[in-house]
Amino acid sequence: MRKLNRQDLHDIVLGAAVLGTGGGGSLEEGLKIIDEALDDGFKFNLACPEEIPEDGYLGTSYGLGAVSPMDTGDFDKSGETAETRAMIAMEKYFNREFYGVIATELGGLNTAAALVTAARLGKPLIDADPTGRSVPCIQHTFYYLKGIPIYPITVVNDYGDEMVLPYTSSDERAELLVRAAAMASNDFVGVVDHPAKWRVLKEALFLNTISWCLEVGQLVREAQKKSQNYAYSLVEKNNGYILFEGIVSKTDREDKNGFNYGNIYIEGLGRFSGKTMQIWYQNENIMSWIDDDYYIMSPDLINIVNNGKNLPLLNPDAEIGMNVTVFGLKAFSAWRSEKGIEVLGPKFFNFDIEYKKIEDAVL
């Protein structure tokens, strides 16, 4: 069990935001809720996969909304977050104490919220997650690829409402139901799903990804100290790629059906001068083009750096005139399987094109 101090936690949340493909919630809000929990005296612990009891029950915790969880009423009158209350509701449903908490994705706020949920309940966060990035939909998980049931699901909002879904016919139905609850709750609910024993879940998780976030956060912090663009050292260490550099020339955005959709257009600089990159997102960066030709696509990771701040750029924060660097990383191998591409590849998002690996597409 690793005890996490403030610097560790800040590095984890920063690293998660960097790997969040433009989504996953606000880095600033994530750091804020971490600091509030620390100031309230809560302790943070990270459980490595090898030490988790085989029969220990775990729940996957997250906030769900179109833009950034917890923008609307962080706490109810009891002082608990919606995610924390969703975990308490799950334990009540099972009539048993759970061993720990799993973050649903790597993102500046959702990873932080899972850390806070675990700390406030005196539990460890598990050093693993089911996505290895941020993703738009509930069914975009390794759990889904492995056929692990998502139910029962607990859903809590900031009005004090609590819901339990003992059964859903599919993860797709769960996505519709939980997102509908969010839309009826000022666009935010806290959720816990995939409650199961470690022996079941461990085969459907990307292990040691929270430690990966910690390493990435440390790398970014060191680059910032040297006034160096962190994208370059990050892609070197993680076998990634610099995809584009330039100035944001246009953005558009629409909130629809509980999702945040939009495009970011970038006019190239340096070796990319004379070219235009377009990135389309559904909460997270999904598809890109160079001069109208398909370029890098999900499930591979497309991430943007705000060069002015040397920090990750959350999609809703993109503004005309920003100087940015776009970098990409290979998706975990499970996402590159036939089923993984079916679930998180371009055709899922209605792009009639075959998935092309980043290493085969990069300029």
Short mmCIF file of C-alpha atoms in Angstrom, two decimals:
data_model
loop_
_atom_site.label_atom_id
_atom_site.label_comp_id
_atom_site.label_asym_id
_atom_site.label_seq_id
_atom_site.Cartn_x
_atom_site.Cartn_y
_atom_site.Cartn_z
CA MET A 1 0.00 0.00 0.00
CA ARG A 2 1.50 3.33 -1.03
CA LYS A 3 0.65 6.43 0.96
CA LEU A 4 0.17 9.41 -1.34
CA ASN A 5 1.25 12.89 -0.30
CA ARG A 6 0.06 16.18 -1.78
CA GLN A 7 2.77 16.27 -4.46
CA ASP A 8 2.03 12.66 -5.47
CA LEU A 9 -1.65 13.48 -5.78
CA HIS A 10 -1.07 16.64 -7.79
CA ASP A 11 1.22 14.71 -10.13
CA ILE A 12 -1.33 11.91 -10.56
CA VAL A 13 -4.13 14.33 -11.38
CA LEU A 14 -1.90 16.32 -13.75
CA GLY A 15 -0.78 13.13 -15.49
CA ALA A 16 -4.37 11.93 -15.78
CA ALA A 17 -5.36 15.24 -17.39
CA VAL A 18 -2.47 14.98 -19.84
CA LEU A 19 -3.66 11.49 -20.88
CA GLY A 20 -7.33 12.49 -20.90
CA THR A 21 -7.67 13.11 -24.67
CA GLY A 22 -9.31 16.48 -24.10
CA GLY A 23 -11.95 15.19 -21.68
CA GLY A 24 -12.10 13.67 -18.22
CA GLY A 25 -13.03 16.91 -16.50
CA SER A 26 -11.25 20.03 -15.33
CA LEU A 27 -7.69 19.74 -14.02
CA GLU A 28 -8.21 22.81 -11.85
CA GLU A 29 -11.33 21.34 -10.28
CA GLY A 30 -9.57 18.02 -9.76
CA LEU A 31 -6.71 19.67 -7.89
CA LYS A 32 -9.20 21.69 -5.87
CA ILE A 33 -11.14 18.68 -4.56
CA ILE A 34 -7.88 16.87 -3.76
CA ASP A 35 -6.65 19.83 -1.71
CA GLU A 36 -10.00 20.17 0.06
CA ALA A 37 -9.93 16.51 1.10
CA LEU A 38 -6.33 16.82 2.30
CA ASP A 39 -7.18 19.97 4.25
CA ASP A 40 -10.09 18.08 5.82
CA GLY A 41 -7.59 15.51 7.10
CA PHE A 42 -8.33 12.58 4.80
CA LYS A 43 -5.54 10.15 3.89
CA PHE A 44 -4.91 8.85 0.38
CA ASN A 45 -3.63 5.35 -0.35
CA LEU A 46 -2.88 3.49 -3.57
CA ALA A 47 -3.23 -0.30 -3.63
CA CYS A 48 -0.99 -2.17 -6.06
CA PRO A 49 -2.64 -5.07 -7.91
CA GLU A 50 -0.57 -7.72 -6.15
CA GLU A 51 -1.84 -6.86 -2.66
CA ILE A 52 -5.59 -6.75 -3.31
CA PRO A 53 -7.54 -9.65 -1.75
CA GLU A 54 -8.98 -11.96 -4.40
CA ASP A 55 -12.39 -11.84 -2.70
CA GLY A 56 -12.27 -8.11 -1.99
CA TYR A 57 -15.23 -6.24 -3.49
CA LEU A 58 -14.55 -3.15 -5.58
CA GLY A 59 -16.69 -0.51 -7.25
CA THR A 60 -15.87 1.71 -10.22
CA SER A 61 -16.60 5.33 -9.34
CA TYR A 62 -17.11 8.36 -11.56
CA GLY A 63 -19.06 11.50 -12.29
CA LEU A 64 -21.02 11.68 -15.51
CA GLY A 65 -22.02 14.78 -17.44
CA ALA A 66 -21.56 16.49 -20.78
CA VAL A 67 -18.65 18.78 -19.96
CA SER A 68 -17.05 18.54 -16.55
CA PRO A 69 -18.38 16.66 -13.53
CA MET A 70 -19.00 18.59 -10.33
CA ASP A 71 -19.46 21.99 -11.99
CA THR A 72 -22.88 22.18 -10.32
CA GLY A 73 -22.91 21.77 -6.60
CA ASP A 74 -19.87 19.83 -5.44
CA PHE A 75 -21.43 18.68 -2.18
CA ASP A 76 -24.83 17.98 -0.73
CA LYS A 77 -25.77 19.22 2.73
CA SER A 78 -24.01 16.27 4.36
CA GLY A 79 -20.70 17.43 2.89
CA GLU A 80 -20.31 14.27 0.79
CA THR A 81 -19.72 14.24 -2.96
CA ALA A 82 -22.23 12.54 -5.22
CA GLU A 83 -19.59 9.94 -6.10
CA THR A 84 -19.02 9.19 -2.41
CA ARG A 85 -22.73 8.82 -1.78
CA ALA A 86 -23.01 6.51 -4.81
CA MET A 87 -20.37 4.24 -3.25
CA ILE A 88 -22.17 4.30 0.10
CA ALA A 89 -25.40 3.40 -1.70
CA MET A 90 -23.67 0.46 -3.39
CA GLU A 91 -22.37 -0.86 -0.07
CA LYS A 92 -25.88 -0.56 1.36
CA TYR A 93 -27.29 -2.48 -1.60
CA PHE A 94 -24.79 -5.31 -1.11
CA ASN A 95 -24.94 -5.02 2.69
CA ARG A 96 -21.17 -5.29 2.83
CA GLU A 97 -18.10 -3.08 2.98
CA PHE A 98 -16.10 -2.77 -0.23
CA TYR A 99 -12.31 -3.06 -0.19
CA GLY A 100 -11.51 -0.20 -2.53
CA VAL A 101 -12.37 2.11 -5.40
CA ILE A 102 -11.49 1.98 -9.09
CA ALA A 103 -11.32 5.13 -11.24
CA THR A 104 -13.40 4.73 -14.38
CA GLU A 105 -10.91 6.60 -16.59
CA LEU A 106 -7.80 8.74 -16.71
CA GLY A 107 -8.86 12.38 -16.58
CA GLY A 108 -8.16 15.50 -14.57
CA LEU A 109 -11.41 15.40 -12.59
CA ASN A 110 -12.71 11.85 -12.80
CA THR A 111 -9.44 10.35 -11.54
CA ALA A 112 -9.30 12.99 -8.81
CA ALA A 113 -12.92 12.31 -7.84
CA ALA A 114 -12.20 8.58 -7.49
CA LEU A 115 -9.19 9.37 -5.29
CA VAL A 116 -11.34 11.63 -3.12
CA THR A 117 -14.14 9.07 -2.91
CA ALA A 118 -11.68 6.44 -1.73
CA ALA A 119 -10.03 8.76 0.79
CA ARG A 120 -13.28 10.03 2.27
CA LEU A 121 -14.45 6.45 2.80
CA GLY A 122 -11.13 5.26 4.24
CA LYS A 123 -10.41 2.99 1.28
CA PRO A 124 -7.51 2.73 -1.18
CA LEU A 125 -7.71 3.61 -4.84
CA ILE A 126 -6.71 0.65 -6.99
CA ASP A 127 -3.69 1.12 -9.26
CA ALA A 128 -5.65 0.26 -12.40
CA ASP A 129 -8.50 1.49 -14.58
CA PRO A 130 -10.75 0.03 -17.30
CA THR A 131 -10.06 2.54 -20.08
CA GLY A 132 -6.42 3.70 -20.12
CA ARG A 133 -7.58 7.16 -21.27
CA SER A 134 -10.81 9.18 -21.07
CA VAL A 135 -13.82 7.95 -23.04
CA PRO A 136 -17.27 9.31 -23.93
CA CYS A 137 -19.60 6.42 -23.10
CA ILE A 138 -20.15 3.99 -20.25
CA GLN A 139 -19.65 0.98 -22.52
CA HIS A 140 -16.19 2.16 -23.57
CA THR A 141 -14.39 -0.06 -21.07
CA PHE A 142 -12.22 -3.17 -20.92
CA TYR A 143 -15.04 -4.57 -18.77
CA TYR A 144 -17.32 -4.42 -21.79
CA LEU A 145 -14.78 -6.18 -23.99
CA LYS A 146 -14.55 -8.97 -21.40
CA GLY A 147 -18.31 -9.25 -20.93
CA ILE A 148 -18.35 -8.33 -17.22
CA PRO A 149 -21.82 -7.13 -16.15
CA ILE A 150 -22.12 -3.43 -15.48
CA TYR A 151 -24.98 -3.89 -12.99
CA PRO A 152 -26.05 -3.21 -10.33
CA ILE A 153 -25.48 0.52 -10.73
CA THR A 154 -25.99 3.27 -8.17
CA VAL A 155 -26.70 6.81 -9.36
CA VAL A 156 -26.77 9.88 -7.09
CA ASN A 157 -27.29 13.56 -7.86
CA ASP A 158 -26.77 16.83 -6.03
CA TYR A 159 -30.47 17.11 -5.21
CA GLY A 160 -30.17 14.17 -2.83
CA ASP A 161 -31.85 11.65 -5.14
CA GLU A 162 -30.47 8.10 -5.11
CA MET A 163 -31.23 5.41 -7.68
CA VAL A 164 -30.27 1.75 -7.92
CA LEU A 165 -30.41 -0.15 -11.20
CA PRO A 166 -30.29 -3.82 -10.14
CA TYR A 167 -30.19 -4.93 -13.78
CA THR A 168 -29.81 -3.46 -17.26
CA SER A 169 -30.18 -5.40 -20.49
CA SER A 170 -26.90 -4.02 -21.86
CA ASP A 171 -24.16 -1.49 -21.26
CA GLU A 172 -25.69 0.56 -24.05
CA ARG A 173 -28.99 0.71 -22.15
CA ALA A 174 -27.07 1.64 -19.01
CA GLU A 175 -25.46 4.51 -20.92
CA LEU A 176 -28.86 5.84 -22.00
CA LEU A 177 -30.41 5.50 -18.55
CA VAL A 178 -27.55 7.02 -16.56
CA ARG A 179 -27.06 9.88 -19.02
CA ALA A 180 -30.79 10.59 -18.89
CA ALA A 181 -30.48 10.81 -15.11
CA ALA A 182 -27.62 13.30 -15.54
CA MET A 183 -29.66 15.41 -17.96
CA ALA A 184 -32.44 15.52 -15.36
CA SER A 185 -29.94 16.47 -12.63
CA ASN A 186 -28.38 19.70 -13.89
CA ASP A 187 -26.06 17.60 -16.07
CA PHE A 188 -24.23 15.74 -13.33
CA VAL A 189 -24.58 12.48 -11.42
CA GLY A 190 -22.21 10.41 -9.32
CA VAL A 191 -22.12 6.75 -10.35
CA VAL A 192 -20.72 3.43 -9.16
CA ASP A 193 -20.90 0.41 -11.45
CA HIS A 194 -19.27 -2.98 -12.10
CA PRO A 195 -19.34 -4.05 -8.43
CA ALA A 196 -17.47 -7.34 -8.23
CA LYS A 197 -14.62 -9.22 -6.59
CA TRP A 198 -11.03 -8.49 -7.55
CA ARG A 199 -10.62 -12.01 -8.96
CA VAL A 200 -13.26 -11.10 -11.57
CA LEU A 201 -12.26 -7.52 -12.33
CA LYS A 202 -8.48 -7.89 -12.53
CA GLU A 203 -8.66 -9.57 -15.94
CA ALA A 204 -10.52 -6.58 -17.36
CA LEU A 205 -8.36 -3.72 -16.10
CA PHE A 206 -5.28 -1.93 -17.40
CA LEU A 207 -2.95 -2.39 -14.45
CA ASN A 208 -0.66 0.23 -12.90
CA THR A 209 -2.20 3.12 -14.83
CA ILE A 210 -2.45 5.38 -11.78
CA SER A 211 1.30 4.93 -11.32
CA TRP A 212 1.63 5.80 -15.01
CA CYS A 213 -0.28 9.03 -14.35
CA LEU A 214 2.10 9.76 -11.48
CA GLU A 215 5.12 9.29 -13.77
CA VAL A 216 3.59 11.46 -16.49
CA GLY A 217 2.74 14.18 -13.99
CA GLN A 218 6.30 14.16 -12.67
CA LEU A 219 7.63 14.38 -16.22
CA VAL A 220 5.37 17.34 -17.01
CA ARG A 221 6.36 19.13 -13.81
CA GLU A 222 10.07 18.70 -14.59
CA ALA A 223 9.55 19.98 -18.14
CA GLN A 224 7.69 23.00 -16.78
CA LYS A 225 10.59 23.79 -14.44
CA LYS A 226 12.89 23.84 -17.47
CA SER A 227 10.39 25.85 -19.56
CA GLN A 228 10.29 22.98 -22.05
CA ASN A 229 7.20 21.77 -23.92
CA TYR A 230 6.39 18.54 -22.09
CA ALA A 231 4.97 16.88 -25.20
CA TYR A 232 8.45 16.15 -26.53
CA SER A 233 9.80 14.34 -23.49
CA LEU A 234 6.47 12.57 -23.00
CA VAL A 235 6.35 11.08 -26.50
CA GLU A 236 10.00 10.10 -26.26
CA LYS A 237 9.43 8.16 -23.05
CA ASN A 238 6.09 6.65 -24.10
CA ASN A 239 6.81 5.82 -27.76
CA GLY A 240 4.40 8.49 -28.89
CA TYR A 241 4.29 11.01 -31.72
CA ILE A 242 4.19 14.75 -32.24
CA LEU A 243 1.18 15.03 -34.54
CA PHE A 244 0.91 18.76 -35.20
CA GLU A 245 1.86 22.23 -34.00
CA GLY A 246 0.13 25.49 -34.73
CA ILE A 247 -2.41 28.16 -33.82
CA VAL A 248 -6.08 27.48 -33.11
CA SER A 249 -7.93 29.23 -35.94
CA LYS A 250 -11.52 28.16 -35.32
CA THR A 251 -13.64 26.24 -32.83
CA ASP A 252 -17.25 25.14 -32.64
CA ARG A 253 -19.11 23.39 -29.87
CA GLU A 254 -22.56 21.97 -29.16
CA ASP A 255 -24.05 20.31 -26.08
CA LYS A 256 -26.46 17.62 -27.24
CA ASN A 257 -28.00 14.52 -25.64
CA GLY A 258 -25.75 14.82 -22.62
CA PHE A 259 -22.52 15.05 -24.65
CA ASN A 260 -20.20 17.88 -25.60
CA TYR A 261 -19.52 17.82 -29.37
CA GLY A 262 -17.19 20.08 -31.28
CA ASN A 263 -14.28 20.74 -33.61
CA ILE A 264 -10.93 22.43 -33.14
CA TYR A 265 -9.12 23.75 -36.23
CA ILE A 266 -5.38 24.43 -36.09
CA GLU A 267 -3.24 26.28 -38.67
CA GLY A 268 0.21 24.70 -38.83
CA LEU A 269 3.52 26.24 -37.80
CA GLY A 270 7.10 25.13 -38.44
CA ARG A 271 7.26 21.83 -40.31
CA PHE A 272 3.45 21.82 -40.36
CA SER A 273 3.24 25.28 -41.98
CA GLY A 274 0.67 25.44 -44.77
CA LYS A 275 -1.37 22.56 -43.36
CA THR A 276 -4.58 22.59 -41.32
CA MET A 277 -5.50 20.04 -38.68
CA GLN A 278 -9.09 19.46 -37.61
CA ILE A 279 -9.94 17.52 -34.43
CA TRP A 280 -13.51 16.33 -33.78
CA TYR A 281 -14.56 15.42 -30.28
CA GLN A 282 -17.46 13.83 -28.45
CA ASN A 283 -16.38 14.85 -24.96
CA GLU A 284 -12.96 13.35 -25.88
CA ASN A 285 -10.83 13.73 -29.03
CA ILE A 286 -12.00 11.03 -31.43
CA MET A 287 -11.09 11.88 -35.03
CA SER A 288 -8.64 14.15 -36.82
CA TRP A 289 -7.86 15.27 -40.34
CA ILE A 290 -4.97 17.00 -42.10
CA ASP A 291 -6.23 19.12 -45.01
CA ASP A 292 -9.45 17.07 -45.17
CA ASP A 293 -7.63 13.71 -45.20
CA TYR A 294 -8.29 11.37 -42.28
CA TYR A 295 -5.35 11.38 -39.87
CA ILE A 296 -5.19 9.99 -36.30
CA MET A 297 -8.29 8.39 -34.81
CA SER A 298 -9.72 6.68 -31.74
CA PRO A 299 -8.96 4.39 -29.99
CA ASP A 300 -5.44 5.89 -30.23
CA LEU A 301 -4.96 8.89 -27.95
CA ILE A 302 -5.09 12.42 -29.38
CA ASN A 303 -3.98 15.02 -26.82
CA ILE A 304 -3.48 18.78 -27.05
CA VAL A 305 -1.01 20.95 -25.12
CA ASN A 306 -1.77 24.61 -24.46
CA ASN A 307 1.75 25.86 -25.17
CA GLY A 308 1.10 29.19 -23.48
CA LYS A 309 0.53 27.48 -20.14
CA ASN A 310 2.42 24.23 -20.88
CA LEU A 311 -0.66 22.37 -19.62
CA PRO A 312 -3.18 19.97 -21.17
CA LEU A 313 -6.00 21.64 -23.08
CA LEU A 314 -9.53 20.59 -22.17
CA ASN A 315 -11.67 20.74 -25.30
CA PRO A 316 -14.25 23.30 -24.04
CA ASP A 317 -11.35 25.62 -23.16
CA ALA A 318 -9.97 25.85 -26.72
CA GLU A 319 -9.86 29.44 -27.95
CA ILE A 320 -8.89 31.09 -31.21
CA GLY A 321 -5.27 32.25 -31.15
CA MET A 322 -3.97 29.59 -28.77
CA ASN A 323 -0.56 28.16 -29.63
CA VAL A 324 -0.83 24.38 -29.30
CA THR A 325 1.01 21.10 -29.77
CA VAL A 326 -0.91 17.93 -30.60
CA PHE A 327 0.63 14.61 -29.62
CA GLY A 328 -0.56 11.04 -29.87
CA LEU A 329 -0.05 7.74 -28.09
CA LYS A 330 -0.87 4.18 -29.05
CA ALA A 331 -4.00 2.74 -27.45
CA PHE A 332 -3.64 -0.30 -25.23
CA SER A 333 -3.69 -3.53 -27.25
CA ALA A 334 -7.17 -4.49 -26.00
CA TRP A 335 -8.57 -1.44 -27.79
CA ARG A 336 -6.86 -2.53 -31.00
CA SER A 337 -8.61 -5.90 -30.98
CA GLU A 338 -11.52 -6.49 -33.36
CA LYS A 339 -14.05 -5.88 -30.59
CA GLY A 340 -12.10 -2.92 -29.21
CA ILE A 341 -12.14 -1.19 -32.60
CA GLU A 342 -15.83 -2.00 -32.97
CA VAL A 343 -16.54 -0.32 -29.62
CA LEU A 344 -14.16 2.67 -29.70
CA GLY A 345 -13.08 2.91 -33.32
CA PRO A 346 -14.24 5.37 -35.99
CA LYS A 347 -17.35 3.45 -37.12
CA PHE A 348 -18.84 3.62 -33.62
CA PHE A 349 -18.85 7.40 -34.06
CA ASN A 350 -20.39 7.14 -37.56
CA PHE A 351 -17.21 7.70 -39.55
CA ASP A 352 -17.26 5.31 -42.50
CA ILE A 353 -13.56 4.51 -42.46
CA GLU A 354 -11.41 1.62 -41.30
CA TYR A 355 -9.26 2.20 -38.23
CA LYS A 356 -5.65 3.02 -39.08
CA LYS A 357 -3.01 2.68 -36.38
CA ILE A 358 -1.25 5.85 -35.34
CA GLU A 359 2.17 4.43 -36.23
CA ASP A 360 0.96 3.84 -39.80
CA ALA A 361 -0.71 7.23 -40.19
CA VAL A 362 1.62 9.75 -38.56
CA LEU A 363 3.26 12.35 -40.81
#
